[in-house]
Amino acid sequence: MSQLFRHLPAMDHILGVLTDDLDIASLPRPLIKEHAGAFLDICREEIRSGVITDQEHLALDILKPRLLAYVRAKSRPHFRRVLNATGVVVHTNLGRSLLAKTAIEAVVEACGHYSNCEFDLATGLRGSRYSHVEKILCDITGAEAALVVNNNAAAVFIMLETLAKGKEVIVSRGQLVEIGGSFRIPDVMTKSGAVLHEVGATNRAHVHDYENAINDETGALMRVHTSNFRVVGFTKEVTLQEMRALGDRYNLPVIEDLGSGTLYALEGEGLLGEPTVQQTVAQGADVVSFSGDKVLGGPQAGIIVGRKEYIDRIKKNPINRAMRIDKMTLAALEATLRLYLDMGEARKKVPTLKMITASQESLKSKARRLGDGLRSELGDLAQVSMRKGFSRVGGGAFPEYDLPGTMVTLHVEGLSAEALRTALLETNPPLVARIEDDLLVLDPRTLAQNELKLAASALGQAVTALNRKEMS
Ligand SMILES: *Cc1c(COP(=O)(O)O)cnc(C)c1O
């Protein structure tokens, strides 16, 4: 065994092989050295444990493919693109919305050049970073004023901190939601300094519940979109119009956290029950907040629109500075909003909307192409078939709606669906899929046309990797 150690390739030779590879050669030198050292350690361990028993296996020519694959895999950036075959369009773990082409271009322009980010080109003086999106937000939503912060969680916090700190905010018990990532309305409210005053029962709240709760300490009335759940059956919530009337009678602001929020009326697409931001403004909410990267399909942002007197107060809150969005977000948001000036354009060009509203034919044709790709990649190894199934909007929007579509299912002889799904997380790019009835299910809705080949190749890689493991 100790003889074998002497046959390990020299570090210099290993580095020579690595720097001959164009991709690897462009990496920082110290990183290449570190990975080369780690690779040698693995070889040493394999000698010790008896995996390598022959000096021929230590020849650099023999080790080379493994060495290159090892260093390539180790040196990939941590933040990576993945293929989303889950069919969840706004998938928070996978980065939520994809930006429209014009929004991507706007980001590239904004971050590669100086800009009028906070500079007023009309006067040559300091300008406001919000000026770029305030007018267009007002034009689209019909609100008097608008403000953008880092995300909707920040928006909810700053609305409450500004308008209701030290005061009571009345909320229905049926709307005290927890969304993912431990964002809970009661907790956010406590942190903002507002005091939660719960009314109603879990399933029902009436106008008189709110009215009875109003007292000298009341600072605002609030409605929260229940997001990822629905109370069904014997239920009642107070409408925004009723709340508006109450707010007028007692001179209290009405705050609405719309959660996802949509500017595009999805009712026409058969998705009912989510009011648009425009409707919410028209029905009299004083301040409305929603996410930029949920159904809107833009960058991560929390958008607040509403009455000027309230928005002005929020703008002046010193905390606003800590929630300020950066120039890339601004550029992407303005470009995305511009698409909404023509709703038909928005539907065609905002990827999130396009995926939500994809036609049955287009989904079927994508499924067919994906199936063909898988068959040519895997041959007789796999049984590939198509079946009807459902996708999801995600992001807490339309939780009770299944979006019908065509799925591709896959069974590979001798491999469990779970093993396949796990192996797919290590392909390049990784692919995220789901399992139903012990079958691997790929939903083409969230794969772009030009990703169908990549998805098939990922399965090829996964099956090869699993079969190799089986043999060793
Ligand atoms: C998603 C959501 C939030 C948080 O929005 P982020 O943009 O993720 O910060 C807040 N309230 C509701 C009701 C939501 O659905």
Short mmCIF file of C-alpha atoms and ligand atoms in Angstrom, two decimals:
data_model
loop_
_atom_site.label_atom_id
_atom_site.label_comp_id
_atom_site.label_asym_id
_atom_site.label_seq_id
_atom_site.Cartn_x
_atom_site.Cartn_y
_atom_site.Cartn_z
CA MET A 1 0.00 0.00 0.00
CA SER A 2 2.71 2.47 0.95
CA GLN A 3 4.21 1.75 -2.46
CA LEU A 4 1.02 3.03 -4.04
CA PHE A 5 1.24 6.40 -2.34
CA ARG A 6 4.45 7.04 -4.22
CA HIS A 7 2.62 6.59 -7.51
CA LEU A 8 0.17 9.41 -6.83
CA PRO A 9 0.56 12.11 -9.48
CA ALA A 10 2.64 15.13 -8.43
CA MET A 11 0.77 18.33 -7.57
CA ASP A 12 2.51 20.15 -10.43
CA HIS A 13 1.24 17.61 -12.93
CA ILE A 14 -2.27 17.83 -11.56
CA LEU A 15 -2.18 21.61 -11.80
CA GLY A 16 -0.87 21.29 -15.36
CA VAL A 17 -3.90 19.19 -16.36
CA LEU A 18 -6.27 21.60 -14.65
CA THR A 19 -4.85 24.76 -16.21
CA ASP A 20 -5.02 23.14 -19.66
CA ASP A 21 -8.78 23.12 -19.23
CA LEU A 22 -10.13 26.47 -20.41
CA ASP A 23 -13.01 26.71 -17.93
CA ILE A 24 -10.95 25.72 -14.95
CA ALA A 25 -7.96 27.88 -15.95
CA SER A 26 -10.12 30.98 -15.57
CA LEU A 27 -10.72 30.25 -11.87
CA PRO A 28 -8.68 31.95 -9.13
CA ARG A 29 -5.36 30.11 -8.71
CA PRO A 30 -5.70 29.47 -4.97
CA LEU A 31 -9.08 27.84 -5.58
CA ILE A 32 -7.64 25.49 -8.23
CA LYS A 33 -4.85 24.52 -5.82
CA GLU A 34 -7.27 23.88 -3.00
CA HIS A 35 -9.44 21.57 -5.12
CA ALA A 36 -6.38 19.78 -6.51
CA GLY A 37 -5.18 19.14 -2.96
CA ALA A 38 -8.61 17.87 -1.95
CA PHE A 39 -8.67 15.55 -4.95
CA LEU A 40 -5.30 14.08 -3.96
CA ASP A 41 -6.64 13.57 -0.44
CA ILE A 42 -9.54 11.59 -1.86
CA CYS A 43 -7.11 9.39 -3.82
CA ARG A 44 -5.04 8.83 -0.67
CA GLU A 45 -8.17 7.83 1.23
CA GLU A 46 -9.11 5.41 -1.55
CA ILE A 47 -5.68 3.79 -1.33
CA ARG A 48 -6.00 3.48 2.44
CA SER A 49 -9.48 1.98 2.25
CA GLY A 50 -8.51 -0.42 -0.50
CA VAL A 51 -10.63 1.12 -3.28
CA ILE A 52 -7.49 1.79 -5.33
CA THR A 53 -5.25 -1.31 -5.31
CA ASP A 54 -3.32 -0.92 -8.48
CA GLN A 55 -0.79 1.70 -9.54
CA GLU A 56 -2.31 1.82 -13.03
CA HIS A 57 -5.41 3.44 -11.52
CA LEU A 58 -3.22 6.28 -10.36
CA ALA A 59 -1.92 7.21 -13.80
CA LEU A 60 -2.80 10.81 -14.54
CA ASP A 61 -4.43 9.84 -17.85
CA ILE A 62 -6.77 7.50 -16.02
CA LEU A 63 -7.54 9.96 -13.23
CA LYS A 64 -7.99 12.94 -15.54
CA PRO A 65 -11.75 12.69 -16.36
CA ARG A 66 -12.58 12.28 -12.68
CA LEU A 67 -10.21 15.08 -11.69
CA LEU A 68 -11.78 17.49 -14.18
CA ALA A 69 -15.32 16.53 -13.20
CA TYR A 70 -14.45 16.90 -9.51
CA VAL A 71 -12.90 20.34 -9.86
CA ARG A 72 -15.67 21.57 -12.16
CA ALA A 73 -18.33 20.46 -9.71
CA LYS A 74 -16.48 21.91 -6.70
CA SER A 75 -15.79 25.26 -8.30
CA ARG A 76 -19.31 26.07 -9.41
CA PRO A 77 -20.73 29.21 -7.83
CA HIS A 78 -22.96 28.51 -4.86
CA PHE A 79 -25.86 30.47 -6.33
CA ARG A 80 -26.97 28.55 -9.39
CA ARG A 81 -29.62 28.35 -12.01
CA VAL A 82 -32.00 25.40 -11.64
CA LEU A 83 -34.67 23.88 -13.87
CA ASN A 84 -38.09 24.19 -12.27
CA ALA A 85 -40.17 21.17 -13.26
CA THR A 86 -42.44 21.46 -10.22
CA GLY A 87 -45.15 23.42 -12.01
CA VAL A 88 -45.28 25.91 -9.12
CA VAL A 89 -45.01 29.19 -11.02
CA VAL A 90 -44.17 31.55 -8.15
CA HIS A 91 -41.90 29.18 -6.24
CA THR A 92 -40.36 31.11 -3.34
CA ASN A 93 -37.56 28.56 -2.84
CA LEU A 94 -36.64 28.73 -6.50
CA GLY A 95 -36.49 32.52 -6.72
CA ARG A 96 -40.17 33.38 -7.40
CA SER A 97 -40.69 35.31 -10.64
CA LEU A 98 -38.51 35.34 -13.73
CA LEU A 99 -38.09 38.79 -15.17
CA ALA A 100 -39.40 39.83 -18.57
CA LYS A 101 -36.76 40.36 -21.24
CA THR A 102 -37.04 44.16 -21.10
CA ALA A 103 -36.65 44.05 -17.32
CA ILE A 104 -33.49 41.95 -17.60
CA GLU A 105 -32.09 44.43 -20.12
CA ALA A 106 -32.94 47.31 -17.81
CA VAL A 107 -31.04 45.64 -14.95
CA VAL A 108 -27.98 45.11 -17.13
CA GLU A 109 -28.09 48.77 -18.21
CA ALA A 110 -28.58 50.00 -14.65
CA CYS A 111 -25.75 48.07 -13.09
CA GLY A 112 -23.15 48.52 -15.82
CA HIS A 113 -23.48 52.30 -16.05
CA TYR A 114 -24.02 55.38 -13.94
CA SER A 115 -27.64 56.44 -13.93
CA ASN A 116 -30.06 59.13 -12.76
CA CYS A 117 -30.92 56.86 -9.84
CA GLU A 118 -31.22 59.78 -7.41
CA PHE A 119 -30.50 62.64 -9.77
CA ASP A 120 -33.03 64.97 -11.34
CA LEU A 121 -32.02 65.52 -14.97
CA ALA A 122 -34.44 68.47 -15.27
CA THR A 123 -32.77 70.51 -12.53
CA GLY A 124 -29.33 68.92 -12.23
CA LEU A 125 -30.00 68.51 -8.52
CA ARG A 126 -30.50 65.57 -6.23
CA GLY A 127 -33.66 63.65 -7.11
CA SER A 128 -35.76 60.94 -5.54
CA ARG A 129 -35.17 57.30 -6.35
CA TYR A 130 -38.89 56.62 -6.14
CA SER A 131 -39.70 59.14 -8.87
CA HIS A 132 -38.91 56.47 -11.48
CA VAL A 133 -41.83 54.27 -10.53
CA GLU A 134 -44.29 56.42 -8.60
CA LYS A 135 -46.10 57.92 -11.57
CA ILE A 136 -46.44 54.67 -13.47
CA LEU A 137 -47.70 52.89 -10.32
CA CYS A 138 -50.33 55.60 -9.88
CA ASP A 139 -51.28 55.47 -13.55
CA ILE A 140 -51.79 51.70 -13.45
CA THR A 141 -53.47 51.38 -10.05
CA GLY A 142 -55.39 54.65 -9.91
CA ALA A 143 -53.79 55.51 -6.55
CA GLU A 144 -52.76 59.07 -5.58
CA ALA A 145 -49.27 58.12 -4.46
CA ALA A 146 -46.88 55.18 -4.27
CA LEU A 147 -43.74 53.98 -2.54
CA VAL A 148 -41.56 50.92 -2.97
CA VAL A 149 -39.58 49.10 -0.26
CA ASN A 150 -37.56 45.87 -0.19
CA ASN A 151 -40.39 43.37 0.03
CA ASN A 152 -43.98 43.13 1.15
CA ALA A 153 -43.00 42.10 4.67
CA ALA A 154 -41.17 45.43 4.97
CA ALA A 155 -44.16 47.20 3.43
CA VAL A 156 -46.55 45.78 6.04
CA PHE A 157 -44.15 46.71 8.82
CA ILE A 158 -43.61 50.30 7.72
CA MET A 159 -47.33 50.89 7.07
CA LEU A 160 -48.11 49.80 10.63
CA GLU A 161 -45.13 51.54 12.21
CA THR A 162 -46.04 54.81 10.54
CA LEU A 163 -49.81 54.81 10.85
CA ALA A 164 -50.50 52.85 14.01
CA LYS A 165 -47.50 52.73 16.35
CA GLY A 166 -48.73 52.79 19.95
CA LYS A 167 -52.31 52.41 18.73
CA GLU A 168 -54.66 49.50 18.24
CA VAL A 169 -55.18 47.94 14.84
CA ILE A 170 -58.35 45.94 14.35
CA VAL A 171 -57.97 42.71 12.37
CA SER A 172 -60.31 39.76 11.86
CA ARG A 173 -59.23 36.52 13.57
CA GLY A 174 -59.67 34.77 10.24
CA GLN A 175 -56.90 36.90 8.73
CA LEU A 176 -54.10 36.47 11.27
CA VAL A 177 -51.99 34.49 8.84
CA GLU A 178 -48.58 32.99 8.92
CA ILE A 179 -47.00 32.85 5.49
CA GLY A 180 -43.77 30.95 4.80
CA GLY A 181 -40.49 32.02 6.35
CA SER A 182 -42.11 32.71 9.74
CA PHE A 183 -43.81 35.93 8.68
CA ARG A 184 -46.81 36.18 10.98
CA ILE A 185 -49.12 39.13 11.00
CA PRO A 186 -49.44 39.26 14.82
CA ASP A 187 -45.64 39.15 15.25
CA VAL A 188 -44.97 41.82 12.64
CA MET A 189 -47.58 43.98 14.29
CA THR A 190 -45.95 43.61 17.71
CA LYS A 191 -42.56 44.56 16.27
CA SER A 192 -44.06 47.63 14.60
CA GLY A 193 -45.35 48.87 17.94
CA ALA A 194 -48.97 48.56 16.89
CA VAL A 195 -51.31 46.68 19.20
CA LEU A 196 -53.33 43.90 17.64
CA HIS A 197 -57.04 44.01 18.43
CA GLU A 198 -58.56 40.77 17.16
CA VAL A 199 -62.22 40.60 16.30
CA GLY A 200 -64.69 37.98 15.10
CA ALA A 201 -64.38 34.24 15.14
CA THR A 202 -62.00 32.19 13.01
CA ASN A 203 -64.64 31.68 10.36
CA ARG A 204 -66.80 34.76 10.69
CA ALA A 205 -66.41 38.47 11.32
CA HIS A 206 -69.13 41.10 11.03
CA VAL A 207 -69.13 44.87 10.66
CA HIS A 208 -70.49 45.19 14.21
CA ASP A 209 -67.48 43.22 15.52
CA TYR A 210 -65.19 45.91 14.13
CA GLU A 211 -67.48 48.72 15.21
CA ASN A 212 -67.73 47.40 18.79
CA ALA A 213 -63.95 47.17 18.95
CA ILE A 214 -63.32 50.78 17.99
CA ASN A 215 -62.19 52.89 20.94
CA ASP A 216 -59.99 55.91 21.72
CA GLU A 217 -56.85 53.81 21.20
CA THR A 218 -57.80 52.61 17.71
CA GLY A 219 -55.31 53.68 15.03
CA ALA A 220 -56.38 51.74 11.96
CA LEU A 221 -58.56 49.02 10.46
CA MET A 222 -56.66 46.34 8.64
CA ARG A 223 -57.43 43.57 6.17
CA VAL A 224 -54.94 40.84 5.36
CA HIS A 225 -55.11 38.55 2.37
CA THR A 226 -55.26 35.02 3.76
CA SER A 227 -52.69 34.05 1.18
CA ASN A 228 -51.87 30.37 1.46
CA PHE A 229 -55.09 29.14 3.02
CA ARG A 230 -58.85 29.51 2.74
CA VAL A 231 -61.54 29.23 5.33
CA VAL A 232 -64.44 27.58 3.58
CA GLY A 233 -67.97 26.64 4.60
CA PHE A 234 -69.89 28.86 7.02
CA THR A 235 -67.75 31.96 6.65
CA LYS A 236 -68.04 35.71 6.47
CA GLU A 237 -65.50 38.47 6.19
CA VAL A 238 -66.25 42.16 6.15
CA THR A 239 -65.88 43.59 2.66
CA LEU A 240 -63.53 46.40 1.83
CA GLN A 241 -66.50 48.66 1.07
CA GLU A 242 -67.97 48.02 4.53
CA MET A 243 -64.60 48.66 6.09
CA ARG A 244 -64.24 51.90 4.08
CA ALA A 245 -67.63 53.09 5.37
CA LEU A 246 -66.55 52.32 8.93
CA GLY A 247 -63.22 54.10 8.41
CA ASP A 248 -65.07 57.18 7.17
CA ARG A 249 -67.49 57.16 10.07
CA TYR A 250 -64.73 56.94 12.69
CA ASN A 251 -62.01 58.73 10.75
CA LEU A 252 -59.66 55.74 10.68
CA PRO A 253 -57.30 54.66 7.88
CA VAL A 254 -58.01 51.33 6.18
CA ILE A 255 -54.86 49.30 5.56
CA GLU A 256 -54.86 46.34 3.19
CA ASP A 257 -52.09 43.74 2.84
CA LEU A 258 -52.93 42.15 -0.49
CA GLY A 259 -50.07 39.66 -0.29
CA SER A 260 -49.40 38.62 -3.84
CA GLY A 261 -51.46 41.34 -5.43
CA THR A 262 -52.09 41.33 -9.14
CA LEU A 263 -52.41 44.12 -11.67
CA TYR A 264 -53.79 41.77 -14.30
CA ALA A 265 -57.39 40.59 -13.89
CA LEU A 266 -57.04 36.81 -13.82
CA GLU A 267 -60.80 36.35 -13.52
CA GLY A 268 -60.90 36.27 -17.30
CA GLU A 269 -58.63 33.21 -17.07
CA GLY A 270 -60.96 31.42 -14.70
CA LEU A 271 -58.99 32.29 -11.57
CA LEU A 272 -61.58 33.84 -9.30
CA GLY A 273 -61.54 35.52 -5.97
CA GLU A 274 -58.40 37.64 -6.06
CA PRO A 275 -59.18 41.34 -6.40
CA THR A 276 -56.74 43.34 -8.49
CA VAL A 277 -54.79 46.17 -6.91
CA GLN A 278 -56.83 48.56 -9.07
CA GLN A 279 -60.11 47.26 -7.59
CA THR A 280 -58.73 47.45 -4.08
CA VAL A 281 -57.72 51.08 -4.57
CA ALA A 282 -61.07 51.90 -6.20
CA GLN A 283 -62.97 50.31 -3.30
CA GLY A 284 -61.34 52.75 -0.96
CA ALA A 285 -58.39 51.18 0.84
CA ASP A 286 -56.20 54.04 2.10
CA VAL A 287 -52.95 52.13 1.80
CA VAL A 288 -52.47 48.85 -0.03
CA SER A 289 -49.32 46.75 -0.08
CA PHE A 290 -48.28 43.83 -2.29
CA SER A 291 -45.22 41.94 -3.51
CA GLY A 292 -43.26 42.82 -6.64
CA ASP A 293 -42.14 39.26 -7.32
CA LYS A 294 -45.28 37.22 -6.80
CA VAL A 295 -48.02 37.30 -9.45
CA LEU A 296 -46.91 40.76 -10.61
CA GLY A 297 -43.86 39.01 -12.06
CA GLY A 298 -41.23 41.64 -11.31
CA PRO A 299 -38.23 41.89 -8.97
CA GLN A 300 -38.41 41.40 -5.20
CA ALA A 301 -40.08 44.51 -3.84
CA GLY A 302 -42.86 45.64 -1.56
CA ILE A 303 -45.13 48.11 -3.28
CA ILE A 304 -47.34 50.47 -1.30
CA VAL A 305 -49.98 52.55 -3.07
CA GLY A 306 -52.73 54.73 -1.70
CA ARG A 307 -53.78 58.13 -0.42
CA LYS A 308 -51.11 60.80 -0.64
CA GLU A 309 -51.42 61.98 2.95
CA TYR A 310 -50.57 58.50 4.26
CA ILE A 311 -47.94 57.63 1.65
CA ASP A 312 -46.18 60.94 2.39
CA ARG A 313 -45.98 60.02 6.07
CA ILE A 314 -44.56 56.59 5.23
CA LYS A 315 -41.98 58.18 2.90
CA LYS A 316 -40.80 60.42 5.73
CA ASN A 317 -40.43 57.56 8.22
CA PRO A 318 -36.67 57.22 8.94
CA ILE A 319 -37.05 53.42 8.76
CA ASN A 320 -37.81 53.83 5.08
CA ARG A 321 -34.10 54.42 4.50
CA ALA A 322 -33.32 50.97 5.89
CA MET A 323 -35.81 49.38 3.53
CA ARG A 324 -34.70 51.20 0.42
CA ILE A 325 -34.63 49.26 -2.84
CA ASP A 326 -31.52 49.26 -4.99
CA LYS A 327 -31.11 50.55 -8.52
CA MET A 328 -31.34 47.11 -10.14
CA THR A 329 -34.71 46.54 -8.53
CA LEU A 330 -35.90 49.96 -9.61
CA ALA A 331 -34.83 49.39 -13.19
CA ALA A 332 -36.46 45.95 -13.31
CA LEU A 333 -39.63 47.19 -11.65
CA GLU A 334 -40.09 50.15 -13.99
CA ALA A 335 -39.53 47.94 -17.05
CA THR A 336 -42.02 45.37 -15.74
CA LEU A 337 -44.62 48.02 -14.93
CA ARG A 338 -44.27 49.51 -18.41
CA LEU A 339 -45.52 46.22 -19.82
CA TYR A 340 -48.70 46.62 -17.74
CA LEU A 341 -49.60 49.82 -19.57
CA ASP A 342 -51.02 47.38 -22.13
CA MET A 343 -52.54 44.36 -20.37
CA GLY A 344 -52.35 42.24 -23.52
CA GLU A 345 -48.62 42.88 -23.68
CA ALA A 346 -48.22 42.08 -19.99
CA ARG A 347 -49.90 38.74 -20.44
CA LYS A 348 -47.62 37.84 -23.32
CA LYS A 349 -44.36 39.21 -21.96
CA VAL A 350 -44.36 38.87 -18.18
CA PRO A 351 -43.13 35.26 -17.72
CA THR A 352 -45.14 34.69 -14.53
CA LEU A 353 -48.41 35.73 -16.22
CA LYS A 354 -47.51 33.82 -19.35
CA MET A 355 -46.97 30.62 -17.37
CA ILE A 356 -50.13 31.07 -15.29
CA THR A 357 -52.26 31.64 -18.39
CA ALA A 358 -50.56 29.11 -20.71
CA SER A 359 -53.03 27.38 -23.04
CA GLN A 360 -53.77 23.66 -22.81
CA GLU A 361 -52.40 23.16 -26.34
CA SER A 362 -49.10 24.86 -25.58
CA LEU A 363 -48.67 22.80 -22.40
CA LYS A 364 -49.45 19.61 -24.26
CA SER A 365 -47.02 20.40 -27.04
CA LYS A 366 -44.29 21.18 -24.50
CA ALA A 367 -45.03 17.91 -22.71
CA ARG A 368 -44.74 16.06 -26.01
CA ARG A 369 -41.40 17.65 -26.81
CA LEU A 370 -40.13 16.91 -23.32
CA GLY A 371 -41.30 13.30 -23.61
CA ASP A 372 -39.55 12.90 -26.97
CA GLY A 373 -36.36 14.37 -25.51
CA LEU A 374 -36.49 11.96 -22.59
CA ARG A 375 -37.04 8.95 -24.82
CA SER A 376 -34.10 9.82 -27.03
CA GLU A 377 -31.94 10.50 -23.97
CA LEU A 378 -32.87 7.38 -22.02
CA GLY A 379 -33.94 4.92 -24.70
CA ASP A 380 -35.27 1.61 -23.40
CA LEU A 381 -34.20 2.40 -19.85
CA ALA A 382 -37.28 4.46 -19.16
CA GLN A 383 -41.03 4.39 -19.48
CA VAL A 384 -42.12 7.89 -20.39
CA SER A 385 -45.77 8.84 -20.54
CA MET A 386 -48.05 11.85 -20.48
CA ARG A 387 -51.02 12.42 -18.26
CA LYS A 388 -53.34 15.17 -17.08
CA GLY A 389 -52.31 16.86 -13.90
CA PHE A 390 -52.17 20.16 -12.08
CA SER A 391 -49.80 23.08 -11.59
CA ARG A 392 -49.98 25.78 -8.93
CA VAL A 393 -49.70 29.56 -9.00
CA GLY A 394 -47.68 29.59 -5.75
CA GLY A 395 -46.62 32.63 -3.76
CA GLY A 396 -49.72 32.37 -1.62
CA ALA A 397 -51.95 33.35 -4.52
CA PHE A 398 -55.02 31.32 -5.51
CA PRO A 399 -54.23 28.54 -3.00
CA GLU A 400 -57.41 26.62 -3.78
CA TYR A 401 -56.93 26.65 -7.55
CA ASP A 402 -55.29 23.87 -9.47
CA LEU A 403 -54.13 24.91 -12.92
CA PRO A 404 -54.87 22.01 -15.26
CA GLY A 405 -52.15 20.89 -17.67
CA THR A 406 -50.24 17.97 -19.12
CA MET A 407 -47.50 16.26 -17.10
CA VAL A 408 -44.71 13.97 -18.20
CA THR A 409 -44.18 10.97 -15.93
CA LEU A 410 -41.13 8.80 -15.83
CA HIS A 411 -40.24 5.42 -14.49
CA VAL A 412 -36.74 4.06 -14.85
CA GLU A 413 -36.28 0.31 -14.46
CA GLY A 414 -34.55 -0.52 -11.18
CA LEU A 415 -34.55 3.04 -9.83
CA SER A 416 -36.96 4.54 -7.33
CA ALA A 417 -38.58 7.89 -8.07
CA GLU A 418 -37.05 9.25 -4.87
CA ALA A 419 -33.52 8.20 -5.89
CA LEU A 420 -34.05 9.89 -9.26
CA ARG A 421 -35.38 13.06 -7.72
CA THR A 422 -32.37 13.27 -5.41
CA ALA A 423 -29.89 12.55 -8.21
CA LEU A 424 -31.48 15.32 -10.29
CA LEU A 425 -30.38 17.84 -7.67
CA GLU A 426 -26.78 17.13 -8.62
CA THR A 427 -27.06 17.47 -12.37
CA ASN A 428 -25.87 20.50 -14.29
CA PRO A 429 -28.08 22.45 -14.13
CA PRO A 430 -29.93 20.78 -11.26
CA LEU A 431 -33.56 19.93 -11.91
CA VAL A 432 -36.31 20.10 -9.29
CA ALA A 433 -39.21 17.73 -9.90
CA ARG A 434 -42.02 16.20 -7.88
CA ILE A 435 -43.23 12.70 -7.15
CA GLU A 436 -46.79 11.42 -7.51
CA ASP A 437 -47.90 7.79 -7.22
CA ASP A 438 -44.25 6.66 -7.03
CA LEU A 439 -43.55 8.24 -10.40
CA LEU A 440 -41.27 11.14 -11.15
CA VAL A 441 -43.47 13.92 -12.52
CA LEU A 442 -42.16 16.73 -14.70
CA ASP A 443 -44.49 19.68 -15.25
CA PRO A 444 -43.57 21.52 -18.45
CA ARG A 445 -45.48 24.67 -17.45
CA THR A 446 -42.50 26.08 -15.56
CA LEU A 447 -39.88 24.96 -18.09
CA ALA A 448 -39.11 27.34 -20.96
CA GLN A 449 -39.08 25.94 -24.50
CA ASN A 450 -35.30 26.17 -24.54
CA GLU A 451 -35.07 24.27 -21.26
CA LEU A 452 -36.79 21.10 -22.47
CA LYS A 453 -33.53 19.73 -23.92
CA LEU A 454 -31.66 20.66 -20.73
CA ALA A 455 -34.28 18.83 -18.66
CA ALA A 456 -33.91 15.69 -20.77
CA SER A 457 -30.15 15.93 -20.47
CA ALA A 458 -30.42 16.33 -16.69
CA LEU A 459 -32.33 13.05 -16.56
CA GLY A 460 -29.69 11.41 -18.70
CA GLN A 461 -27.02 12.63 -16.27
CA ALA A 462 -28.99 11.49 -13.23
CA VAL A 463 -29.62 8.00 -14.57
CA THR A 464 -25.97 7.63 -15.58
CA ALA A 465 -24.84 8.75 -12.14
CA LEU A 466 -27.21 6.33 -10.38
CA ASN A 467 -26.18 3.40 -12.56
CA ARG A 468 -22.52 4.20 -11.92
CA LYS A 469 -23.20 4.21 -8.18
CA GLU A 470 -24.98 0.89 -8.50
CA MET A 471 -21.95 -0.68 -10.16
CA SER A 472 -19.31 0.61 -7.72
C1 LIG B 1 -46.22 36.99 0.58
C2 LIG B 1 -46.96 37.78 1.59
C3 LIG B 1 -46.30 38.71 2.41
C4 LIG B 1 -44.81 38.91 2.35
O1 LIG B 1 -44.39 39.36 1.10
P1 LIG B 1 -42.85 39.29 0.69
O2 LIG B 1 -42.81 40.03 -0.59
O3 LIG B 1 -42.52 37.84 0.59
O4 LIG B 1 -42.07 39.95 1.77
C5 LIG B 1 -47.04 39.42 3.32
N1 LIG B 1 -48.37 39.24 3.44
C6 LIG B 1 -49.04 38.35 2.67
C7 LIG B 1 -50.51 38.19 2.87
C8 LIG B 1 -48.36 37.58 1.72
O5 LIG B 1 -49.01 36.70 0.97
#
